[in-house]
Amino acid sequence: MRVGELSKRSGVAVPTIKYYLREGLLPAGVLTSPNQAYYDDEHLRRLRLVRALIDVGGLSIASVREVLAAIDTRDESLHNKLGAVQEAISQPGTVELDPLAVADVQAFFARHGETECADVTESNVTHMLAAALSSGRSIGHDQIRDLLDPYLEGLKIIAQADLEYVVRHTSPDDVIEAMVVGTLIGDTVLKALRRLAHAQVSRDMIGDGPAPN
Amino acid sequence: MRVGELSKRSGVAVPTIKYYLREGLLPAGVLTSPNQAYYDDEHLRRLRLVRALIDVGGLSIASVREVLAAIDTRDESLHNKLGAVQEAISQPGTVELDPLAVADVQAFFARHGETECADVTESNVTHMLAAALSSGRSIGHDQIRDLLDPYLEGLKIIAQADLEYVVRHTSPDDVIEAMVVGTLIGDTVLKALRRLAHAQVSRDMIGDGPAPN
DNA sequence: CTGAATGGATAGCGGCACTCTCTACTATCC
DNA sequence: GGATAGTAGAGAGTGCCGCTATCCATTCAG
């Protein structure tokens, strides 16, 4: 297909597709003439993935490029790939870390038998965790660390479901893509469901009881 | 204190504080002269809250304004306040909804005894959920709906911890603020922990086993 | 043959979150 | 009683990001 059809089928405007091509988010089509290129279903699929990463994952163009690079790498183990992708989809942010929050994170790791976390800033993910706790501390919520253990309990169930989803629904080739998509879409789904759960709790506990205001 | 000290104590640059004042994120200080105003600890606290919403929650200035307005409203019940806040911290996004995804969401609600969800687009939260499933479908992951139930299982534990946290650690006046902060910081914490759980699973299942690549 | 579409490239735009600059003060230190 | 530093307020400017518009030469479809 040519760019017009790609645009129609994906719902992405032609100039935007051109922009993605320029930015390297989409591989160039096969040129049949100096100004004619053909795109296949793989391009369509990739384009939809890019849009999903941007729309649902809220990733920047730069992050999308990193994620795609990690997905496309052939010479690394699956585990390393996933690690690279996770770094790409976890932006560090600009909060400066509170040493006490860092200590909370380290204590949490120690409690759960993780030994290799000497430096929290080494990974975006642990940095993210420490940054969140730091922010909490800055506004007087230093007890958020108490939530880590129950959260982990809940997440065991969730991560288990994630794992089963991946092994059940995807061919080995697509494992990484499925994990990326599942992680990002899963984040959004979790967010939404958690808010619904809060609303329900609030309705049960507060709405029906005596209104404090 | 004056703006300089407010800046030093919060780590926010003076021009930025002035900008927040102009944008109504921070109430004006008490003017003692035409060009002298005094700020108290409440201003500092509010400023830190604003930064937390922006840094950790990733909220826009406009969303922060909405959240603060909801927090400061005096004439609504706690339950309604929380609802308003949730709408503010859940931006709808631009994805168009897949009717099948909408049906998945409705089926999920029906399964769990929620009857009042005739229109998914009524609330940002349910819209978010439908949008996430739609995005999944567009890239061939229509089975993500199977994750909803296990996610809910895990989230029951997590929401329960959230509830206990709120009732244990906050005075009634600060309940809404605690829920906002807890929700947003909690989102980030959950994200990070989920990634760590995935990494652990990946290490156990793939890293140690035979590498598929 | 002709009008629409294409590949490629460069420039421009709109929104956002600041950041700069300026004026007219005021507070404080020596 | 200067000199210096800080301040309120407001408008303009900045830098980045994700597109979007324009242009050209070419080529395809009817």
Coordinates of C-alpha atoms (C1' of nucleotides) in Angstrom, one line a residue:
Chain A
M1 CA 0.0 0.0 0.0
R2 CA 1.1 3.6 -0.3
V3 CA 1.1 6.3 2.3
G4 CA -2.5 7.4 1.6
E5 CA -3.9 4.0 2.4
L6 CA -1.6 3.6 5.4
S7 CA -3.0 6.9 6.6
K8 CA -6.6 5.8 6.1
R9 CA -6.1 2.4 7.7
S10 CA -4.3 3.8 10.7
G11 CA -6.2 7.0 11.2
V12 CA -2.9 8.9 11.3
A13 CA -2.5 12.0 9.0
V14 CA -0.1 11.7 6.0
P15 CA 2.1 14.5 7.2
T16 CA 2.4 12.9 10.6
I17 CA 3.4 9.6 9.0
K18 CA 6.1 11.5 7.0
Y19 CA 7.3 13.0 10.2
Y20 CA 7.5 9.6 11.9
L21 CA 9.5 8.3 8.9
R22 CA 11.9 11.2 9.3
E23 CA 12.2 10.6 13.0
G24 CA 12.9 7.0 12.4
L25 CA 9.9 5.7 14.2
L26 CA 8.7 4.0 11.0
P27 CA 11.0 2.2 8.6
A28 CA 11.0 3.6 5.1
G29 CA 8.8 1.8 2.5
V30 CA 10.2 0.0 -0.5
L31 CA 11.0 2.5 -3.2
T32 CA 9.7 1.5 -6.7
S33 CA 10.5 4.8 -8.2
P34 CA 12.2 8.0 -6.9
N35 CA 8.8 9.1 -5.5
Q36 CA 6.9 5.9 -5.0
A37 CA 7.2 3.7 -2.0
Y38 CA 5.2 0.8 -0.9
Y39 CA 4.3 -0.1 2.7
D40 CA 3.0 -3.4 4.0
D41 CA 1.1 -4.7 7.0
E42 CA 4.2 -4.6 9.1
H43 CA 4.3 -0.9 8.6
L44 CA 0.7 -0.5 9.6
R45 CA 1.3 -2.6 12.7
R46 CA 4.3 -0.6 13.7
L47 CA 2.5 2.6 13.1
R48 CA -0.3 1.5 15.4
L49 CA 2.2 0.5 18.0
V50 CA 3.8 3.9 17.8
R51 CA 0.4 5.6 18.3
A52 CA -0.4 3.3 21.2
L53 CA 2.9 4.1 22.9
I54 CA 2.2 7.8 22.4
D55 CA -1.6 7.9 23.2
V56 CA -1.9 5.3 26.0
G57 CA 1.7 5.2 27.3
G58 CA 2.1 8.9 27.1
L59 CA 5.6 8.4 25.7
S60 CA 7.6 11.1 24.0
I61 CA 8.9 10.6 20.5
A62 CA 12.3 10.1 21.9
S63 CA 11.1 7.4 24.3
V64 CA 9.2 5.7 21.5
R65 CA 12.4 5.6 19.5
E66 CA 14.2 4.0 22.4
V67 CA 11.5 1.4 22.9
L68 CA 11.4 0.5 19.3
A69 CA 15.2 0.2 19.2
A70 CA 15.1 -2.2 22.2
I71 CA 12.3 -4.2 20.5
D72 CA 14.2 -4.5 17.3
T73 CA 17.6 -5.4 18.8
R74 CA 18.4 -9.0 17.8
D75 CA 21.6 -9.7 19.7
E76 CA 20.4 -9.4 23.3
S77 CA 18.7 -11.8 25.5
L78 CA 15.0 -11.4 26.1
H79 CA 15.6 -10.4 29.7
N80 CA 18.0 -7.6 28.7
K81 CA 15.6 -6.4 26.0
L82 CA 12.9 -6.1 28.6
G83 CA 15.2 -4.2 30.9
A84 CA 16.1 -1.8 28.1
V85 CA 12.4 -1.3 27.3
Q86 CA 11.6 -0.7 30.9
E87 CA 14.2 2.0 31.2
A88 CA 12.8 3.6 28.1
I89 CA 9.3 3.7 29.3
S90 CA 10.2 5.0 32.8
Q91 CA 11.3 8.6 32.6
P92 CA 13.4 9.6 35.6
G93 CA 11.7 13.0 36.3
T94 CA 13.4 16.0 37.9
V95 CA 12.6 15.5 41.6
E96 CA 15.6 15.5 43.8
L97 CA 15.9 12.4 46.0
D98 CA 15.4 12.6 49.8
P99 CA 18.0 10.3 51.4
L100 CA 15.4 9.1 53.8
A101 CA 13.2 8.0 50.9
V102 CA 16.2 6.3 49.4
A103 CA 16.7 4.5 52.7
D104 CA 13.1 3.4 52.6
V105 CA 13.6 1.9 49.2
Q106 CA 16.7 0.1 50.2
A107 CA 15.0 -1.3 53.3
F108 CA 12.2 -2.5 51.1
F109 CA 14.6 -4.3 48.9
A110 CA 16.5 -5.8 51.8
R111 CA 13.2 -7.0 53.2
H112 CA 12.4 -8.9 50.1
G113 CA 15.8 -10.4 49.5
E114 CA 17.0 -8.1 46.8
T115 CA 20.7 -7.6 47.4
E116 CA 21.9 -5.9 44.3
C117 CA 20.4 -2.5 44.8
A118 CA 23.3 -0.6 46.2
D119 CA 22.6 2.4 44.0
V120 CA 19.0 3.5 43.6
T121 CA 19.8 5.9 40.9
E122 CA 21.3 3.2 38.7
S123 CA 17.9 2.3 37.2
N124 CA 15.1 4.6 36.1
V125 CA 12.6 2.2 37.8
T126 CA 14.2 2.4 41.3
H127 CA 14.8 6.0 40.8
M128 CA 11.1 6.5 40.0
L129 CA 10.2 4.7 43.2
A130 CA 12.6 6.8 45.3
A131 CA 11.4 10.0 43.6
A132 CA 7.8 9.1 44.4
L133 CA 8.6 8.5 48.1
S134 CA 10.7 11.7 48.2
S135 CA 7.8 13.7 46.8
G136 CA 5.5 12.2 49.4
R137 CA 7.9 13.1 52.2
S138 CA 8.2 16.7 51.0
I139 CA 4.5 17.2 51.6
G140 CA 4.5 15.4 55.0
H141 CA 3.6 11.9 53.8
D142 CA 6.5 10.0 55.0
Q143 CA 4.4 7.0 55.8
I144 CA 3.8 6.1 52.2
R145 CA 6.6 3.5 52.6
D146 CA 4.2 1.5 54.7
L147 CA 2.2 1.0 51.5
L148 CA 5.0 -0.7 49.7
D149 CA 4.4 -4.1 51.2
P150 CA 0.7 -4.3 50.7
Y151 CA 1.1 -3.0 47.2
L152 CA 3.6 -5.7 46.5
E153 CA 1.0 -8.3 47.7
G154 CA -1.6 -7.0 45.3
L155 CA 1.0 -6.7 42.5
K156 CA 2.0 -10.3 42.9
I157 CA -1.5 -11.2 41.7
I158 CA -1.4 -8.7 38.9
A159 CA 2.1 -9.6 37.7
Q160 CA 1.1 -13.2 37.7
A161 CA -1.9 -12.4 35.4
D162 CA 0.5 -10.4 33.2
L163 CA 2.8 -13.3 32.9
E164 CA 0.0 -15.7 32.0
Y165 CA -1.4 -13.3 29.5
V166 CA 2.0 -13.0 27.7
V167 CA 2.6 -16.8 27.5
R168 CA -0.9 -17.6 26.5
H169 CA -1.6 -15.0 23.9
T170 CA 1.6 -14.3 22.1
S171 CA 3.9 -16.1 19.8
P172 CA 7.5 -16.0 21.0
D173 CA 8.5 -13.5 18.3
D174 CA 6.0 -10.9 19.7
V175 CA 6.8 -11.5 23.4
I176 CA 8.6 -8.2 23.8
E177 CA 6.0 -6.2 22.0
A178 CA 3.3 -7.8 24.0
M179 CA 5.1 -7.0 27.3
V180 CA 5.6 -3.4 26.3
V181 CA 2.0 -2.9 25.2
G182 CA 0.7 -4.9 28.2
T183 CA 2.8 -2.9 30.6
L184 CA 1.8 0.5 29.3
I185 CA -1.8 -0.3 28.6
G186 CA -1.8 -2.2 31.9
D187 CA -0.6 0.9 33.7
T188 CA -3.6 2.8 32.4
V189 CA -6.0 0.1 33.2
L190 CA -4.7 -0.2 36.7
K191 CA -4.9 3.5 37.2
A192 CA -8.5 3.5 36.1
L193 CA -9.6 0.5 38.1
R194 CA -7.8 1.8 41.2
R195 CA -9.8 5.1 40.9
L196 CA -13.0 3.1 40.5
A197 CA -12.1 1.1 43.6
H198 CA -11.5 4.3 45.5
A199 CA -14.8 5.7 44.3
Q200 CA -16.5 2.5 45.5
V201 CA -14.8 2.7 48.9
S202 CA -15.7 6.3 49.2
R203 CA -19.3 5.6 48.4
D204 CA -19.5 2.8 50.9
M205 CA -17.6 4.5 53.7
I206 CA -18.4 8.2 53.4
G207 CA -21.3 8.7 51.0
D208 CA -23.6 6.5 53.0
G209 CA -22.3 7.5 56.4
P210 CA -22.7 10.9 58.1
A211 CA -21.2 13.5 55.8
P212 CA -18.3 15.3 57.6
N213 CA -19.0 18.6 55.8
Chain B
M1 CA 8.1 34.9 55.1
R2 CA 8.6 36.7 51.8
V3 CA 8.9 35.2 48.4
G4 CA 12.6 34.7 48.5
E5 CA 12.4 32.5 51.6
L6 CA 9.4 30.7 50.2
S7 CA 11.6 30.0 47.1
K8 CA 14.5 28.8 49.2
R9 CA 12.4 26.5 51.4
S10 CA 10.5 25.0 48.5
G11 CA 13.2 24.8 46.0
V12 CA 11.0 26.6 43.4
A13 CA 12.5 29.6 41.6
V14 CA 11.0 33.0 42.4
P15 CA 9.7 33.7 38.9
T16 CA 8.0 30.4 38.9
I17 CA 6.3 31.2 42.2
K18 CA 5.1 34.5 40.7
Y19 CA 3.8 32.5 37.7
Y20 CA 1.9 30.2 39.9
L21 CA 0.5 33.2 41.8
R22 CA -0.7 34.6 38.5
E23 CA -2.1 31.3 37.4
G24 CA -4.1 31.0 40.6
L25 CA -2.3 27.9 41.9
L26 CA -1.1 29.7 44.9
P27 CA -3.2 32.2 46.9
A28 CA -1.7 35.7 47.1
G29 CA 0.2 36.6 50.2
V30 CA -0.9 39.3 52.7
L31 CA 0.1 42.7 51.3
T32 CA 1.8 44.9 54.0
S33 CA 2.8 47.5 51.4
P34 CA 2.1 47.9 47.7
N35 CA 5.1 45.8 47.0
Q36 CA 5.5 43.6 50.1
A37 CA 3.6 40.5 50.7
Y38 CA 3.9 37.9 53.4
Y39 CA 3.5 34.2 53.0
D40 CA 3.0 31.6 55.7
D41 CA 3.5 27.8 56.1
E42 CA 0.2 27.2 54.4
H43 CA 1.6 28.8 51.3
L44 CA 4.7 26.6 51.5
R45 CA 2.6 23.5 52.0
R46 CA 0.4 24.4 49.0
L47 CA 3.4 25.1 46.8
R48 CA 4.9 21.7 47.7
L49 CA 1.6 20.1 46.8
V50 CA 1.6 21.9 43.5
R51 CA 5.1 20.6 42.7
A52 CA 4.1 17.1 43.8
L53 CA 1.1 17.1 41.5
I54 CA 3.2 18.3 38.6
D55 CA 6.4 16.3 39.2
V56 CA 4.9 13.0 40.4
G57 CA 1.4 13.1 39.0
G58 CA 2.5 14.6 35.7
L59 CA -0.4 17.0 35.8
S60 CA -0.7 20.1 33.7
I61 CA -1.1 23.5 35.2
A62 CA -4.8 23.4 34.2
S63 CA -5.3 20.0 35.9
V64 CA -3.6 21.2 39.0
R65 CA -5.9 24.2 39.1
E66 CA -8.9 21.9 38.9
V67 CA -7.6 19.6 41.6
L68 CA -7.0 22.5 43.9
A69 CA -10.4 23.9 43.2
A70 CA -12.0 20.6 44.1
I71 CA -9.9 20.4 47.3
D72 CA -10.8 23.9 48.4
T73 CA -14.5 23.6 47.7
R74 CA -16.4 23.7 51.0
D75 CA -20.0 23.1 50.0
E76 CA -19.7 19.6 48.6
S77 CA -19.7 16.2 50.3
L78 CA -16.4 14.4 50.6
H79 CA -17.5 11.8 48.1
N80 CA -18.4 14.4 45.5
K81 CA -15.1 16.2 46.1
L82 CA -13.2 13.0 45.5
G83 CA -15.1 12.4 42.3
A84 CA -14.2 15.9 41.1
V85 CA -10.6 15.4 41.9
Q86 CA -10.6 12.0 40.1
E87 CA -12.0 13.6 37.0
A88 CA -9.3 16.3 37.2
I89 CA -6.4 13.8 37.5
S90 CA -7.7 11.5 34.8
Q91 CA -7.2 13.3 31.4
P92 CA -9.4 11.7 28.8
G93 CA -6.8 11.5 25.9
T94 CA -7.6 11.6 22.2
V95 CA -8.0 7.9 21.3
E96 CA -11.3 7.1 19.7
L97 CA -13.2 4.3 21.4
D98 CA -13.7 0.9 19.8
P99 CA -17.4 -0.2 20.4
L100 CA -16.1 -3.7 21.3
A101 CA -13.9 -2.2 24.0
V102 CA -16.8 -0.3 25.3
A103 CA -18.8 -3.5 25.4
D104 CA -15.9 -5.2 27.3
V105 CA -16.0 -2.4 29.9
Q106 CA -19.8 -2.7 30.2
A107 CA -19.6 -6.4 30.6
F108 CA -17.0 -6.0 33.3
F109 CA -19.2 -3.6 35.2
A110 CA -22.2 -5.9 34.8
R111 CA -20.2 -8.8 36.1
H112 CA -19.4 -6.8 39.2
G113 CA -22.8 -5.5 40.0
E114 CA -22.3 -2.0 38.7
T115 CA -25.5 -1.0 37.1
E116 CA -25.2 2.7 36.6
C117 CA -22.7 2.7 33.8
A118 CA -24.9 3.2 30.8
D119 CA -22.5 5.7 29.2
V120 CA -18.9 5.0 29.4
T121 CA -17.9 8.4 28.2
E122 CA -19.7 10.1 31.1
S123 CA -16.7 9.9 33.4
N124 CA -13.0 10.4 32.5
V125 CA -12.1 7.3 34.5
T126 CA -14.4 4.9 32.6
H127 CA -13.4 6.6 29.4
M128 CA -9.8 6.0 30.2
L129 CA -10.5 2.4 30.8
A130 CA -12.3 2.1 27.5
A131 CA -9.6 4.0 25.7
A132 CA -6.9 1.7 27.0
L133 CA -8.8 -1.4 25.8
S134 CA -9.5 0.3 22.5
S135 CA -5.8 1.0 22.0
G136 CA -5.0 -2.6 22.8
R137 CA -7.5 -3.8 20.3
S138 CA -6.1 -1.6 17.6
I139 CA -2.8 -3.5 17.8
G140 CA -4.3 -6.9 18.0
H141 CA -4.5 -7.3 21.8
D142 CA -8.2 -7.8 22.2
Q143 CA -7.7 -10.2 25.1
I144 CA -6.6 -7.6 27.5
R145 CA -10.1 -7.6 28.8
D146 CA -9.3 -10.9 30.4
L147 CA -6.9 -9.0 32.7
L148 CA -9.6 -6.9 34.2
D149 CA -10.8 -9.5 36.7
P150 CA -7.4 -10.5 38.0
Y151 CA -6.3 -6.8 38.2
L152 CA -9.4 -6.1 40.2
E153 CA -8.4 -8.9 42.6
G154 CA -5.0 -7.4 43.1
L155 CA -6.4 -3.9 43.4
K156 CA -8.8 -5.0 46.2
I157 CA -5.7 -5.5 48.4
I158 CA -4.2 -2.3 47.2
A159 CA -7.3 -0.2 47.6
Q160 CA -7.7 -1.6 51.1
A161 CA -4.2 -0.5 52.0
D162 CA -5.0 2.9 50.5
L163 CA -8.1 3.2 52.7
E164 CA -6.2 2.2 55.8
Y165 CA -3.5 4.6 55.1
V166 CA -5.9 7.5 54.7
V167 CA -7.9 6.8 57.9
R168 CA -4.8 6.1 59.9
H169 CA -2.5 8.9 58.9
T170 CA -4.6 12.0 58.3
S171 CA -6.7 14.3 60.2
P172 CA -10.3 14.7 58.7
D173 CA -9.4 18.1 57.3
D174 CA -6.7 16.7 55.1
V175 CA -8.5 13.6 53.9
I176 CA -9.0 14.9 50.4
E177 CA -5.5 16.1 50.0
A178 CA -4.2 12.8 51.3
M179 CA -6.3 10.9 48.8
V180 CA -5.1 13.1 46.0
V181 CA -1.5 12.7 46.9
G182 CA -1.9 9.1 47.8
T183 CA -3.6 8.4 44.5
L184 CA -1.0 10.1 42.3
I185 CA 2.1 9.0 44.2
G186 CA 0.5 5.6 44.5
D187 CA 0.1 5.4 40.8
T188 CA 3.8 6.0 40.4
V189 CA 4.8 3.6 43.1
L190 CA 2.6 0.9 41.6
K191 CA 4.1 1.5 38.2
A192 CA 7.6 1.1 39.5
L193 CA 6.8 -1.9 41.6
R194 CA 5.0 -3.6 38.7
R195 CA 8.1 -3.1 36.5
L196 CA 10.2 -4.6 39.2
A197 CA 7.9 -7.5 39.5
H198 CA 8.1 -8.0 35.8
A199 CA 11.8 -7.9 35.9
Q200 CA 11.9 -10.5 38.6
V201 CA 9.5 -12.7 36.7
S202 CA 11.6 -12.3 33.6
R203 CA 14.8 -13.1 35.4
D204 CA 13.2 -16.2 36.9
M205 CA 11.5 -17.5 33.8
I206 CA 13.6 -16.5 30.9
G207 CA 17.0 -15.3 32.1
D208 CA 17.7 -18.6 33.9
G209 CA 16.0 -20.8 31.3
P210 CA 17.0 -21.4 27.8
A211 CA 17.3 -18.1 26.0
P212 CA 14.9 -18.0 23.0
N213 CA 17.2 -15.7 21.0
Chain C
dC1 C1' -3.6 14.5 -20.9
dT2 C1' -4.7 16.0 -16.7
dG3 C1' -5.5 16.3 -11.9
dA4 C1' -4.6 14.0 -7.7
dA5 C1' -1.2 11.7 -5.0
dT6 C1' 3.7 10.9 -3.6
dG7 C1' 8.6 11.3 -1.6
dG8 C1' 11.5 14.4 0.2
dA9 C1' 12.9 18.5 2.5
dT10 C1' 12.5 22.9 5.0
dA11 C1' 9.9 26.1 7.5
dG12 C1' 6.2 27.4 10.4
dC13 C1' 2.7 26.9 14.1
dG14 C1' 0.4 26.4 18.6
dG15 C1' 0.6 25.0 23.1
dC16 C1' 2.8 24.8 27.4
dA17 C1' 5.6 25.8 31.3
dC18 C1' 8.2 28.7 32.5
dT19 C1' 11.8 32.8 32.4
dC20 C1' 13.1 37.5 31.4
dT21 C1' 12.7 42.2 31.8
dC22 C1' 10.9 46.3 33.4
dT23 C1' 8.9 49.7 36.7
dA24 C1' 8.2 51.5 40.8
dC25 C1' 8.7 50.8 45.0
dT26 C1' 10.5 49.0 50.2
dA27 C1' 13.6 47.0 53.5
dT28 C1' 18.0 46.8 55.5
dC29 C1' 22.7 47.4 56.4
dC30 C1' 26.6 50.5 57.2
Chain D
dG1 C1' 21.1 58.9 54.7
dG2 C1' 22.8 56.8 51.0
dA3 C1' 23.9 52.2 48.8
dT4 C1' 22.4 47.7 48.0
dA5 C1' 19.3 44.1 47.7
dG6 C1' 14.9 42.4 47.5
dT7 C1' 9.8 42.7 46.0
dA8 C1' 5.0 43.0 43.6
dG9 C1' 3.0 43.0 39.4
dA10 C1' 2.6 42.5 34.6
dG11 C1' 3.8 41.8 29.7
dA12 C1' 6.9 39.9 26.5
dG13 C1' 10.0 36.4 25.3
dT14 C1' 12.1 31.5 25.3
dG15 C1' 12.7 26.7 24.3
dC16 C1' 10.9 22.5 23.5
dC17 C1' 7.7 19.4 21.4
dG18 C1' 4.7 17.3 18.2
dC19 C1' 3.0 18.1 14.6
dT20 C1' 1.4 20.8 10.1
dA21 C1' 2.0 23.6 5.9
dT22 C1' 4.3 24.5 1.8
dC23 C1' 7.0 23.6 -1.9
dC24 C1' 9.1 20.8 -5.8
dA25 C1' 9.7 17.3 -9.1
dT26 C1' 7.9 13.2 -10.3
dT27 C1' 4.4 9.6 -11.2
dC28 C1' 0.3 7.3 -11.0
dA29 C1' -4.9 6.7 -12.2
dG30 C1' -8.7 7.6 -15.2

